[in-house]
Coordinates of C-alpha atoms and ligand atoms in Angstrom, one line a residue:
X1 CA -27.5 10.1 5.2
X2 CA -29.6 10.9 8.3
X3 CA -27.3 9.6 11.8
X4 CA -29.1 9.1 15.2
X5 CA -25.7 9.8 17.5
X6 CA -26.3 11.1 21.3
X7 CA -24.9 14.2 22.3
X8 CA -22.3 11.4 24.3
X9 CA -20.9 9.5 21.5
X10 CA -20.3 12.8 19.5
X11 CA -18.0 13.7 22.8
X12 CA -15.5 11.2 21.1
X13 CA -13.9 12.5 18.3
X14 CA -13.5 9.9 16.4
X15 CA -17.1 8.8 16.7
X16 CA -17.7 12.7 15.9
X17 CA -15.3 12.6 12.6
X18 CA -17.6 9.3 11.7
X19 CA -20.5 11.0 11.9
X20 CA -19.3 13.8 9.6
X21 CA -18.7 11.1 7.0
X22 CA -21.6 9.2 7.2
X23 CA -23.8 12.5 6.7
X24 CA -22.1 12.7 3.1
X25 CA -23.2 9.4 2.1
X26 CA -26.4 10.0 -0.6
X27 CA -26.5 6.4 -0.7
X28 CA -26.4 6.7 -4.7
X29 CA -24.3 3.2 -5.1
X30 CA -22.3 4.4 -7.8
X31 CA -19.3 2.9 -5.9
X32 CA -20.7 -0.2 -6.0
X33 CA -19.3 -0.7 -9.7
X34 CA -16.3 -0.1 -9.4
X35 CA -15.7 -2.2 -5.8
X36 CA -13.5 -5.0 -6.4
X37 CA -15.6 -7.2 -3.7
X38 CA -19.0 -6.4 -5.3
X39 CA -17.9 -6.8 -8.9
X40 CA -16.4 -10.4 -7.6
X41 CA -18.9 -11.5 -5.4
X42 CA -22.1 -9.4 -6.2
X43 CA -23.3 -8.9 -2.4
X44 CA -24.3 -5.4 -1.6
X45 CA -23.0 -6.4 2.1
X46 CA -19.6 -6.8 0.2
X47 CA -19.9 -3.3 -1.5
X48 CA -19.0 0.1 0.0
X49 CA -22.1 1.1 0.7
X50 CA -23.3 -2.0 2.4
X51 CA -20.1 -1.7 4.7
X52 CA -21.0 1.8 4.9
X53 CA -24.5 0.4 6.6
X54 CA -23.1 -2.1 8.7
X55 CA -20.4 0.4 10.2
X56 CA -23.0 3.4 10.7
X57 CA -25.6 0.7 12.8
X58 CA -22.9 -0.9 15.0
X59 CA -21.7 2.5 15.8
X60 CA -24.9 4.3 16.2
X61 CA -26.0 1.6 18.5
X62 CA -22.3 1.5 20.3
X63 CA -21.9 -2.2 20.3
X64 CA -19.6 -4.5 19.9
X65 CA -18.4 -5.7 16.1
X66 CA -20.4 -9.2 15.6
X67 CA -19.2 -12.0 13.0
X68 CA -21.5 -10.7 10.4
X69 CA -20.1 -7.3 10.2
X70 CA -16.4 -8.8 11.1
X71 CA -16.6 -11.1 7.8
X72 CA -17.6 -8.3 5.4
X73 CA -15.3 -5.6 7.0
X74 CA -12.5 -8.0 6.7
X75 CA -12.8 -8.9 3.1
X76 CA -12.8 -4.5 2.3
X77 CA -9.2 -4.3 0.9
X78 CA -9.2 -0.9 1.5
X79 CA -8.3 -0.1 -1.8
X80 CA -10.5 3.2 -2.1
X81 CA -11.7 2.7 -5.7
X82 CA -14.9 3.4 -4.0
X83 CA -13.3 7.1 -2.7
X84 CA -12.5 8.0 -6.0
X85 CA -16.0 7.0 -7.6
X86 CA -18.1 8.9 -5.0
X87 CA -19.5 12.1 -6.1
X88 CA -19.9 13.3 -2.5
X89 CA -16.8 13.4 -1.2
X90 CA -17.5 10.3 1.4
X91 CA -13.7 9.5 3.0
X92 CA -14.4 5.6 3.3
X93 CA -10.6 5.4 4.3
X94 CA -11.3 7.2 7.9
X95 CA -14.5 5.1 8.3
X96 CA -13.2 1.7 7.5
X97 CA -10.4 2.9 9.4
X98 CA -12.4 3.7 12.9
X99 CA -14.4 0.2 12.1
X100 CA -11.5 -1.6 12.1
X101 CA -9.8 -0.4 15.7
X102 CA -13.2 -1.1 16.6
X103 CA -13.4 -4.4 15.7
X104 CA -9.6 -5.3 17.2
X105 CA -11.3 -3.1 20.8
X106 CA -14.9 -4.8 20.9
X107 CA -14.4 -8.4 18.5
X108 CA -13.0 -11.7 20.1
X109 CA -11.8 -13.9 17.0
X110 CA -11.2 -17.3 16.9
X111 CA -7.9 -18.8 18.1
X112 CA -5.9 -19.5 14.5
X113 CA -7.2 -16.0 13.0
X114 CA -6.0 -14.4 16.4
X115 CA -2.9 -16.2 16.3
X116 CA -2.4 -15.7 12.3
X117 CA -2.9 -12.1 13.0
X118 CA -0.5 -11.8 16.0
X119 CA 2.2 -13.3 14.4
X120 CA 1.9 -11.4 11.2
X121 CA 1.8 -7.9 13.0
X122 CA 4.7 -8.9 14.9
X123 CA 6.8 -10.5 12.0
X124 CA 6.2 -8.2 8.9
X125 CA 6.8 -4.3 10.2
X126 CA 10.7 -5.6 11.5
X127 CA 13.2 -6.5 8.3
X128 CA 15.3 -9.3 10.6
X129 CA 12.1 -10.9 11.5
X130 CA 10.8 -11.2 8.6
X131 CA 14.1 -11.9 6.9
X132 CA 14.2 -15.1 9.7
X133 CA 10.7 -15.9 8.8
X134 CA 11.2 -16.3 4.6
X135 CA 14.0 -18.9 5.7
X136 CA 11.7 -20.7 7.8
X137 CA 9.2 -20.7 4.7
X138 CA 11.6 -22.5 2.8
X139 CA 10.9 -25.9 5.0
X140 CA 7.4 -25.0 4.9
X141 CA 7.0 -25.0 1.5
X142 CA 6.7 -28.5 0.8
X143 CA 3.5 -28.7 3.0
X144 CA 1.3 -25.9 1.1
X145 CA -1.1 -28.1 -0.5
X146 CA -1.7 -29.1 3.1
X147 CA -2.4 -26.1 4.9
X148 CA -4.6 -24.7 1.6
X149 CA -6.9 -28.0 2.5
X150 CA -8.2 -26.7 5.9
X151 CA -9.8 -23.2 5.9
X152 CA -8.4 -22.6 9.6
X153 CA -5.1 -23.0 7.9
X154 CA -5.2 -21.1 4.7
X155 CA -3.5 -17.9 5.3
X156 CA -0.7 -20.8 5.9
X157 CA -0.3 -21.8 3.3
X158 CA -1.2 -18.4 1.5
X159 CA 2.1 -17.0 2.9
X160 CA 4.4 -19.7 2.4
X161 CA 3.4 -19.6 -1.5
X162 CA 3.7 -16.0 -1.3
X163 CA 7.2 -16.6 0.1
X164 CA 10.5 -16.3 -2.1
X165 CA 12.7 -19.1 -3.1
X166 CA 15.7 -16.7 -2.8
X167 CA 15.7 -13.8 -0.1
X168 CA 18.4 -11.0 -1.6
X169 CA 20.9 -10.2 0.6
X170 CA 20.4 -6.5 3.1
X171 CA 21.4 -3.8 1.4
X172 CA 24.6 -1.5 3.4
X173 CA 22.5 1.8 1.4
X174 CA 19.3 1.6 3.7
X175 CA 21.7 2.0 6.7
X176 CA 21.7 5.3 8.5
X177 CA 23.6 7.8 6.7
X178 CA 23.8 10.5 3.8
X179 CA 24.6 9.7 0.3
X180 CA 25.8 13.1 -1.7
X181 CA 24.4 13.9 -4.9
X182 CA 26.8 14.4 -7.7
X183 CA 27.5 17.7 -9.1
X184 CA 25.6 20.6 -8.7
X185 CA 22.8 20.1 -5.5
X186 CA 19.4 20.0 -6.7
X187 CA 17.7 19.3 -3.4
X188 CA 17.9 17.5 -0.3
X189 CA 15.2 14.3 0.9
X190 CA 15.0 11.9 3.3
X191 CA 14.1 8.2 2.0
X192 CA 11.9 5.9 3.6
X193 CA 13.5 2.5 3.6
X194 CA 10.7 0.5 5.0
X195 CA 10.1 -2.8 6.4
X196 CA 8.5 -5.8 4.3
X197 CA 10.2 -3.8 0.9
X198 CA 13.6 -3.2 2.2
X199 CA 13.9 -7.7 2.7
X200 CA 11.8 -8.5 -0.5
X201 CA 13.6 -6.1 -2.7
X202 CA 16.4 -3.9 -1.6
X203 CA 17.2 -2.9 -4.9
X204 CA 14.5 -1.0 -5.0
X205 CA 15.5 1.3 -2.5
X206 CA 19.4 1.1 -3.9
X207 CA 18.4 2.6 -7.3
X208 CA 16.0 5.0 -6.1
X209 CA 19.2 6.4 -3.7
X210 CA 21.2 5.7 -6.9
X211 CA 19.3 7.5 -9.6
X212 CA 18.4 10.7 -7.8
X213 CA 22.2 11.2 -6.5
X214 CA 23.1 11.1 -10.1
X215 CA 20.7 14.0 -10.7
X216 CA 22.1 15.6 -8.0
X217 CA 20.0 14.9 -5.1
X218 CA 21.3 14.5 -1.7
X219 CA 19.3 11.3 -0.2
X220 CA 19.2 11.1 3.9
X221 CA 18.5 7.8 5.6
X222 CA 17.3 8.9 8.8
X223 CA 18.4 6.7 11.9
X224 CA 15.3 5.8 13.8
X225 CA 13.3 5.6 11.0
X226 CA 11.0 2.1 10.4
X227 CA 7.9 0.2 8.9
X228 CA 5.1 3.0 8.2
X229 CA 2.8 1.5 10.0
X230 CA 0.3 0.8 7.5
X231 CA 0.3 -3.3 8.0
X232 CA -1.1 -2.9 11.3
X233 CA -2.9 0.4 11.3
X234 CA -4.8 -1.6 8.3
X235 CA -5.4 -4.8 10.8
X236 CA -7.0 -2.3 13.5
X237 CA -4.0 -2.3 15.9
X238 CA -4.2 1.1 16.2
X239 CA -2.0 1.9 18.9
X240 CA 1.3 0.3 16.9
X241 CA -0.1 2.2 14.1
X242 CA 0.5 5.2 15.8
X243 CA 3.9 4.2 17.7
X244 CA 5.6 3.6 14.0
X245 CA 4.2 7.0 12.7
X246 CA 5.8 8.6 16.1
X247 CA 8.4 7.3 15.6
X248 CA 9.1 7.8 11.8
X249 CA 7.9 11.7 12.6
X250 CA 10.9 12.1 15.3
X251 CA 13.3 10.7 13.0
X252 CA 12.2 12.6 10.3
X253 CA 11.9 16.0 12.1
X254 CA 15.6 15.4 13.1
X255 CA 16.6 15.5 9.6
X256 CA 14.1 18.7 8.7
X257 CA 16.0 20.3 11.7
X258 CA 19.4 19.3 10.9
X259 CA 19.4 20.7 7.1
X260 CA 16.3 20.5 6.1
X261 CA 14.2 18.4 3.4
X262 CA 12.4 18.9 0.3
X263 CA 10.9 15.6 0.1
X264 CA 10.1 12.6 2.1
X265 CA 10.6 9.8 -1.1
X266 CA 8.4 6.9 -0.4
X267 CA 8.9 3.9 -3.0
X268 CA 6.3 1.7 -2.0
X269 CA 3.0 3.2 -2.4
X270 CA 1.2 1.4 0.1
X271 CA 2.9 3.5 2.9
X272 CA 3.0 6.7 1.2
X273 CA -0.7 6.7 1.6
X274 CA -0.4 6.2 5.0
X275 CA 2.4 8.9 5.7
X276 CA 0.8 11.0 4.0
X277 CA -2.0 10.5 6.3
X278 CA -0.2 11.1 9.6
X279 CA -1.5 14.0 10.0
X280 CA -5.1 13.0 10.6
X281 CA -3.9 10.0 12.3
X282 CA -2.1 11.9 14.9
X283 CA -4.3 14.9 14.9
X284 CA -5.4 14.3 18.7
X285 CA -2.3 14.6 20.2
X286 CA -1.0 17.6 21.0
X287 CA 2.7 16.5 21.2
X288 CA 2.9 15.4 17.3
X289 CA -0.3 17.1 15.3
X290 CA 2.0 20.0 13.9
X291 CA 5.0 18.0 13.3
X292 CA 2.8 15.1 11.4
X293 CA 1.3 17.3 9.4
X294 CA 4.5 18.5 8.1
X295 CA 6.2 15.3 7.4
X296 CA 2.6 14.5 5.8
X297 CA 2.6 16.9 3.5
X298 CA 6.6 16.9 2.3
X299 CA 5.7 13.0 1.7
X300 CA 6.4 12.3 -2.0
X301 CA 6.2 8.9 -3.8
X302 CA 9.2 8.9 -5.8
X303 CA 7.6 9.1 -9.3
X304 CA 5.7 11.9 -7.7
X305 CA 8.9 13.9 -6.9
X306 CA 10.4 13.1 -10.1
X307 CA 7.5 14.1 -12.4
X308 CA 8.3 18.0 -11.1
X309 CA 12.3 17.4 -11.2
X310 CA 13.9 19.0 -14.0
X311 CA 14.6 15.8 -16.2
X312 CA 17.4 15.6 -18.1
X313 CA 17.3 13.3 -21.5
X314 CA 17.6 9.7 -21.1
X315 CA 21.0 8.3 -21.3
X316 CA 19.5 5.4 -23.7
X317 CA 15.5 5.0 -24.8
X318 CA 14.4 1.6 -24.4
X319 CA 11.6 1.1 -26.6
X320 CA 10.1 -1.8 -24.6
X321 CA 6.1 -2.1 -24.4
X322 CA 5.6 -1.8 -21.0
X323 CA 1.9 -2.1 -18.8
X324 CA 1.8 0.3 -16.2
X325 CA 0.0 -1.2 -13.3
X326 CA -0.9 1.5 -10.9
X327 CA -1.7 0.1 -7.1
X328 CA -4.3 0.9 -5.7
X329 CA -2.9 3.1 -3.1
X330 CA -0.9 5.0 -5.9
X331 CA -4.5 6.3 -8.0
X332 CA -7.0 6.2 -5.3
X333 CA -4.9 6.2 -2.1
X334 CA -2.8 9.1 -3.4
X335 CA -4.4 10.5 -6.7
X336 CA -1.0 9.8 -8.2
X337 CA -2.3 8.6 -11.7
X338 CA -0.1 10.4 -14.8
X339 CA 3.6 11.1 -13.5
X340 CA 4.4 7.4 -13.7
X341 CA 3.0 7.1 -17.0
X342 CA 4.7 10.4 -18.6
X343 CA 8.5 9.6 -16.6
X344 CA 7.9 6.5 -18.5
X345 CA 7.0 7.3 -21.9
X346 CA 9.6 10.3 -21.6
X347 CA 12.2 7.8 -20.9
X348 CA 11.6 5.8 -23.8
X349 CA 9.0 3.1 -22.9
X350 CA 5.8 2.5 -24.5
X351 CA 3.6 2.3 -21.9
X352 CA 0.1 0.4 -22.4
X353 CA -2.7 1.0 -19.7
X354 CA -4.7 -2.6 -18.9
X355 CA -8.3 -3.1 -18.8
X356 CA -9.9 -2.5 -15.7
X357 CA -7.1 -0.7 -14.4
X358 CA -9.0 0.7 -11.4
X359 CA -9.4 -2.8 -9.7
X360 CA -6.7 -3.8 -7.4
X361 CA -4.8 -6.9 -7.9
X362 CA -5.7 -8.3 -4.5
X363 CA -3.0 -8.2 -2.9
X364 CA -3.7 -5.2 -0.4
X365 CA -1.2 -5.3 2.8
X366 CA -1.9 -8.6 4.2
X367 CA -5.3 -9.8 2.2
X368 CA -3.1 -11.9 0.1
X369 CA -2.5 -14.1 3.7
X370 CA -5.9 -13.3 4.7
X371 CA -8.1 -13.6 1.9
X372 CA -6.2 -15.9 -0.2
X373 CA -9.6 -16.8 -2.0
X374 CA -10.7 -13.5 -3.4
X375 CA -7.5 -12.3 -3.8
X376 CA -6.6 -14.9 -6.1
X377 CA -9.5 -14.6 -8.2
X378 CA -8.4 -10.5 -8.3
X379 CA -4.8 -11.2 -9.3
X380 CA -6.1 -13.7 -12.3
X381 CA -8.4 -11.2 -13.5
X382 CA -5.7 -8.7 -13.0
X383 CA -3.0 -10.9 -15.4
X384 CA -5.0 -11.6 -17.8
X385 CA -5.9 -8.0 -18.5
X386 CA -1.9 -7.0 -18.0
X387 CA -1.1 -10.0 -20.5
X388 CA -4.0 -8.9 -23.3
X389 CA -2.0 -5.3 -23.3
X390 CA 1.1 -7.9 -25.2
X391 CA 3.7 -5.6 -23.5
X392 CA 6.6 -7.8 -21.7
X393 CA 7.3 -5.7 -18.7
X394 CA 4.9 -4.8 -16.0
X395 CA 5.8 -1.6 -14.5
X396 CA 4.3 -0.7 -10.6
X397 CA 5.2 1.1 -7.7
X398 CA 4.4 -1.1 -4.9
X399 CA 5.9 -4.0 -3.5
X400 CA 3.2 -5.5 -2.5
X401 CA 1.6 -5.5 -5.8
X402 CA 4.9 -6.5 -7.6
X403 CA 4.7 -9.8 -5.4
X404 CA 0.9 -10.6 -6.5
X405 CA 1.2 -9.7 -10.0
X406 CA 4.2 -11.9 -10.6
X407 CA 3.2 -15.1 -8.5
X408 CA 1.0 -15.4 -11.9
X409 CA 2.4 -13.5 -15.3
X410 CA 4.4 -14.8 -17.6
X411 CA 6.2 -11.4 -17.7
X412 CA 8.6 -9.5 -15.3
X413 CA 7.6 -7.1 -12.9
X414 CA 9.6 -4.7 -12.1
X415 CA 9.1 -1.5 -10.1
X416 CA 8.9 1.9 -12.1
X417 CA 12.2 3.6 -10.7
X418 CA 14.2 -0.1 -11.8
X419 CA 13.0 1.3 -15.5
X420 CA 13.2 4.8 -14.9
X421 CA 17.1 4.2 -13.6
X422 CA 17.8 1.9 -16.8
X423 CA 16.8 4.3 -19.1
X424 CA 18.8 6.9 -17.4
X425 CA 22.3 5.0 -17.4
X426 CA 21.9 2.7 -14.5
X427 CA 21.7 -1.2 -15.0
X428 CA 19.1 -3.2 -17.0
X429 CA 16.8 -4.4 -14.6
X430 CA 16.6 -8.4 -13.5
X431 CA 14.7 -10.4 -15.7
X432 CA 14.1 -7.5 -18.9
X433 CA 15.8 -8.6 -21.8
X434 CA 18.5 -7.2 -23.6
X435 CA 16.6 -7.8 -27.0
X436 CA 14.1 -5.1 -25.7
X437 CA 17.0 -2.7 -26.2
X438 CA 16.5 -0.1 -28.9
X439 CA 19.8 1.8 -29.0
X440 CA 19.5 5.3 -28.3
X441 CA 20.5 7.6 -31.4
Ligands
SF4_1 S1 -12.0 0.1 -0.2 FE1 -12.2 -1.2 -2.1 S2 -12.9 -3.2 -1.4 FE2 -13.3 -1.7 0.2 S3 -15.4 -1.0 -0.1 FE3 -14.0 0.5 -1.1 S4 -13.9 -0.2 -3.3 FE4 -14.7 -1.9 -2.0
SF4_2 S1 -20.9 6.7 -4.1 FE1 -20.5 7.9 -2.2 S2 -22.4 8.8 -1.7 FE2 -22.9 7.2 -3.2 S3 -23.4 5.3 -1.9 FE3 -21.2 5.3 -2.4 S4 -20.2 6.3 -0.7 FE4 -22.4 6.8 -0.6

């Protein structure tokens, strides 16, 4: 694609890495098909390459973000089907990324979506708030038919449906500290214990620490460490963005120097994408470009790490049908497509792939809140393709996707590592049925 930048707005670099990217586009339209937005509501504004468009003309012509390109930018769920469709190489991620900050510098919303927006970047990154905030839902909850009437309102009522009727209590293993692995030491990681995950589901994390000591893993839980960043960096706040990946880079370059790591284990795969980013995100400064890089490339999402582990044999094999969901950020975000599949099947699941599997399930960060509309129609396209497979567990490896996909199956859904943990001696995950249980040999 032919760009008409000065010689002035190539003097900042992230104009200048725009530019780059925008020159790859052939303007072909194959990711068109496979864009979640297009295929639900058929507007080439709502496609990749429309947005691609939109982004190169406000840019070239450095001007502010207007509603137009605001309302089509905003319903993107940056779920980069569209990056692994393109033939040229176009990194829509980075773009959509610079639009965004954009947007938050140049755009002045209106009141509710500014306030909405405020209160969820200040609530979700930090567990206590956002443990305070799903007991406050509980009183709300009679009032979401209320709140889903008036369209100011929505992402209201959006979040209080999203909201838990039980909040599990913290977990004491996401605290600071080292947990040993048993016998013989097979390696050394630190563990991401995240933000939104860690309150939602600390079990999660638990058996993930759990599973890997028993293979003889050490697992660090760096103090210091905190939300990824990826809830705000994907809302345009750019400057938190960059403050959690500081500060998750100092805690986790204490921990390279004071032993060393193999792995950074993320279990949610929403922020591994972004970790594993850091590097380009904090590329222009000086102070933490080398020592992002580095934690960016020793991130690993834990099926990742496992998948070149030296497995033993499962303790017991399962047998259950099981749909493997894989998020969005897992296949396109991170390329992470067979590992969970093969730990899986090793350990004695039979795993079923669903239609469609490379459209998201809507529930992307915060569009769930945001675009309770078309993420609703994704996640009932999304069940019904999970519930044609006839398996009775869904298997993912994101939280966020966990939460979408079960506010509408029938079935549980469990995280991958809760199956990979059963099978390998650990307790039967909540909600999978002991009847599923084929006794090993
Ligand atoms: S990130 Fe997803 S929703 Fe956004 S343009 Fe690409 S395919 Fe479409
Ligand atoms: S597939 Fe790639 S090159 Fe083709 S229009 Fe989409 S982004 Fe541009």
């Amino acid at each position: 694609m032919q760009t008409n930048f000065s010689s002035d707005q190539l003097a900042d670099p992230h104009v200048a890495e725009s530019e780059r990217i925008l020159r790859k586009c052939v303007h072909c339209g194959f990711c068109t098909a496979t864009c979640p937005t297009y295929v639900t509501l058929g507007n080439e504004l709502d496609s990749p390459r429309g947005r691609i468009y939109l982004i190169k003309d406000m840019l070239e012509n450095g001007r502010p973000a207007d509603k137009e390109i605001v309302t089509h930018i905003d319903r993107c769920l940056s779920c980069l089907a569209c990056m692994t469709t393109c033939p040229s190489g176009v990194n829509y991620m980075h773009l959509v990324d610079h639009a965004r900050a954009h947007i938050q510098e140049t755009y002045r919303r209106p009141p509710l979506d500014r306030l909405t927006r405020a209160m969820l970047a200040f609530v979700l990154p930090h567990p206590r708030r956002f443990r305070a905030a799903l007991k406050l839902a509980k009183l709300g909850k009679p009032f979401i038919g209320l709140f889903e009437k008036v369209p100011a309102l929505r992402p209201l009522g959006a979040m209080l449906r999203l909201a838990p009727a039980s909040i599990p209590t913290a977990s004491p293993m996401a605290s600071p500290g080292i947990h040993a692995g048993q016998g013989v030491k097979k390696g050394r990681v630190a563990i991401l214990t995240g933000c939104a995950q860690s309150v939602l589901d600390p079990a999660i994390n638990d058996t993930t620490i759990s599973l890997l000591t028993r293979l003889g893993v050490e697992v660090v839980v760096p103090p210091g460490e905190g939300c990824c960043g990826a809830l705000v960096h994907h809302m345009g706040r750019e400057e938190a963005a960059l403050a959690s990946a500081r500060q998750n880079v100092d805690a986790w370059t204490r921990a390279i120097d004071q032993g060393g790591l193999d792995a950074i284990i993320i279990t949610a795969s929403g922020c591994g994408t972004t970790v594993k980013d850091y590097g380009f995100m904090l590329r222009l400064d000086p102070a933490y470009a080398g020592k992002a890089a580095r934690v960016s490339a020793l991130a690993k999402d834990v099926t990742e790490y496992l998948a070149a582990f030296d497995m033993p044999e499962p303790v017991r094999k399962p047998g259950t049908v099981v749909a493997y969901h894989s998020a969005c950020s897992m296949q396109h975000g991170q390329k992470i497509i067979r590992q969970p599949k093969e730990l899986l099947a090793k350990a004695g699941f039979i795993v079923r792939e669903p239609r469609e599997g490379h459209l998201c399930c809507g529930s992307a960060g915060t569009y769930n809140i945001l675009q309770s509309e078309i993420s609703a129609k994704l996640r009932d396209r999304k069940v019904r393709n999970i519930e044609a497979t006839g398996a009775s567990i869904v298997a993912t490896g994101n939280i966020g996707c966990i939460t979408q996909i079960a506010s509408a199956a029938s079935m549980p859904v469990v995280h991958t590592i809760k199956l990979l943990d059963w099978a390998y001696g650990g307790p039967r995950p909540d909600g999978v049925q002991d009847e599923s249980l084929i006794a090993a040999e």
